[in-house]
GROMACS .gro file of C-alpha atoms in nm:
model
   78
    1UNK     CA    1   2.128   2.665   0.391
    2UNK     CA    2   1.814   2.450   0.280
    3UNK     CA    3   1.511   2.445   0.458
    4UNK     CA    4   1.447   2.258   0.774
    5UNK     CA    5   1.281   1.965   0.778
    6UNK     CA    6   1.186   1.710   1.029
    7UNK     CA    7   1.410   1.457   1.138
    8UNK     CA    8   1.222   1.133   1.014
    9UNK     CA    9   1.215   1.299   0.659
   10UNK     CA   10   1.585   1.213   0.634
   11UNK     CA   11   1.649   0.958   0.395
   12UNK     CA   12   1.932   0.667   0.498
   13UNK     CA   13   2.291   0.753   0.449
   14UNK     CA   14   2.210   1.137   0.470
   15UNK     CA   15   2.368   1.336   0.684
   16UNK     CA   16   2.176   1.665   0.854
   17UNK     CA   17   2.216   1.947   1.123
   18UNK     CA   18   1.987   1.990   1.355
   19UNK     CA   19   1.838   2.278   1.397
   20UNK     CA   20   1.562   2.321   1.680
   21UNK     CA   21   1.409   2.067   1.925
   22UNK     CA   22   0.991   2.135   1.848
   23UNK     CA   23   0.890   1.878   2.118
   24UNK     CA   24   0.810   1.982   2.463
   25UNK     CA   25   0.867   1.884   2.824
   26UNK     CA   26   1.007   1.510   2.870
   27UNK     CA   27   1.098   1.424   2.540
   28UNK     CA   28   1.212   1.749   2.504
   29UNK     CA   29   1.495   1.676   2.751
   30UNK     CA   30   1.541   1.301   2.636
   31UNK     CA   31   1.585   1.422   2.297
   32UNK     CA   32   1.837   1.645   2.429
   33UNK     CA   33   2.021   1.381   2.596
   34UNK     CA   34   2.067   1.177   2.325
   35UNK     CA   35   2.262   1.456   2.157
   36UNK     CA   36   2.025   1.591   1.971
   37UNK     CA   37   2.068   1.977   1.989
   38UNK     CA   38   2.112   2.242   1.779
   39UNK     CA   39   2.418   2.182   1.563
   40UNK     CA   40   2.481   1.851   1.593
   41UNK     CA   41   2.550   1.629   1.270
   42UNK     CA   42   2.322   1.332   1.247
   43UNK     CA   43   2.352   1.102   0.985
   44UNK     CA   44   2.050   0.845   0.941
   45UNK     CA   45   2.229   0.498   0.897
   46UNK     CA   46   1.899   0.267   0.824
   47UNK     CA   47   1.542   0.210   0.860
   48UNK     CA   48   1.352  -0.089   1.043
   49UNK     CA   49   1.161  -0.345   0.790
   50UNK     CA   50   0.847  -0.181   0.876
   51UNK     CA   51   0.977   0.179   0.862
   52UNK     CA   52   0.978   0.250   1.251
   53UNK     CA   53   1.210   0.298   1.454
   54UNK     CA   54   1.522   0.444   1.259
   55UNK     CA   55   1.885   0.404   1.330
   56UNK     CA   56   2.093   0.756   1.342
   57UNK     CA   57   2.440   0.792   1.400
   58UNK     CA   58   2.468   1.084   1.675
   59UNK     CA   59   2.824   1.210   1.821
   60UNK     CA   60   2.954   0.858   1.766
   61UNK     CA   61   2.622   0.686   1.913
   62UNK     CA   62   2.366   0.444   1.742
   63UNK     CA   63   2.052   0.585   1.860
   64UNK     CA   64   1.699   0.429   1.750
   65UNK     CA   65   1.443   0.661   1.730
   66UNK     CA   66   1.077   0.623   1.692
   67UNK     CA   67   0.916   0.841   1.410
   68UNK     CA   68   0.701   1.009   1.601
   69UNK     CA   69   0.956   1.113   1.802
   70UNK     CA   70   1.226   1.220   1.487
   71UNK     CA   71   0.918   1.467   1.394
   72UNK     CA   72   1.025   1.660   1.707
   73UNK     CA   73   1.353   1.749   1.548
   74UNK     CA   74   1.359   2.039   1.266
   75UNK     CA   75   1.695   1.957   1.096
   76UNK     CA   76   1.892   2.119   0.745
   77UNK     CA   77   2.091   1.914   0.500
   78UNK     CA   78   2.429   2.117   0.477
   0.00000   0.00000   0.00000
């Protein structure tokens, strides 16, 4: 296994695992919602003009995610 790395480090068409949720309280549980938990296969599909937000493919979804946010998420190539 590699080491972790944030979420928002993922360059497009690469495919990670997440591995721990480092954000707390709300987002925490948003995060979570969106299918973001540990395990689940996220593939980053493409990246705004200016960078932010970014489009990831999660359990069949098209989620946009701010960068700030994608920090939150400690994730391993496979």
């Amino acid at each position: 296994m590699n080491m972790p790395k944030s979420l928002a480090a993922t360059e497009v068409g690469e495919t990670v695992r997440v591995v721990s949720l480092l954000a707390e309280g709300r987002m925490r549980r948003r995060l979570a919602d969106l299918g973001l938990i540990p395990g689940a296969e996220v593939t980053c599909l493409g990246r705004s003009p200016l960078g932010d937000p970014s489009a990831y493919l999660i359990r069949g979804a098209v989620i946009a995610i701010r960068r700030r946010d994608a920090m939150e998420v400690s994730v391993t190539t496979e």
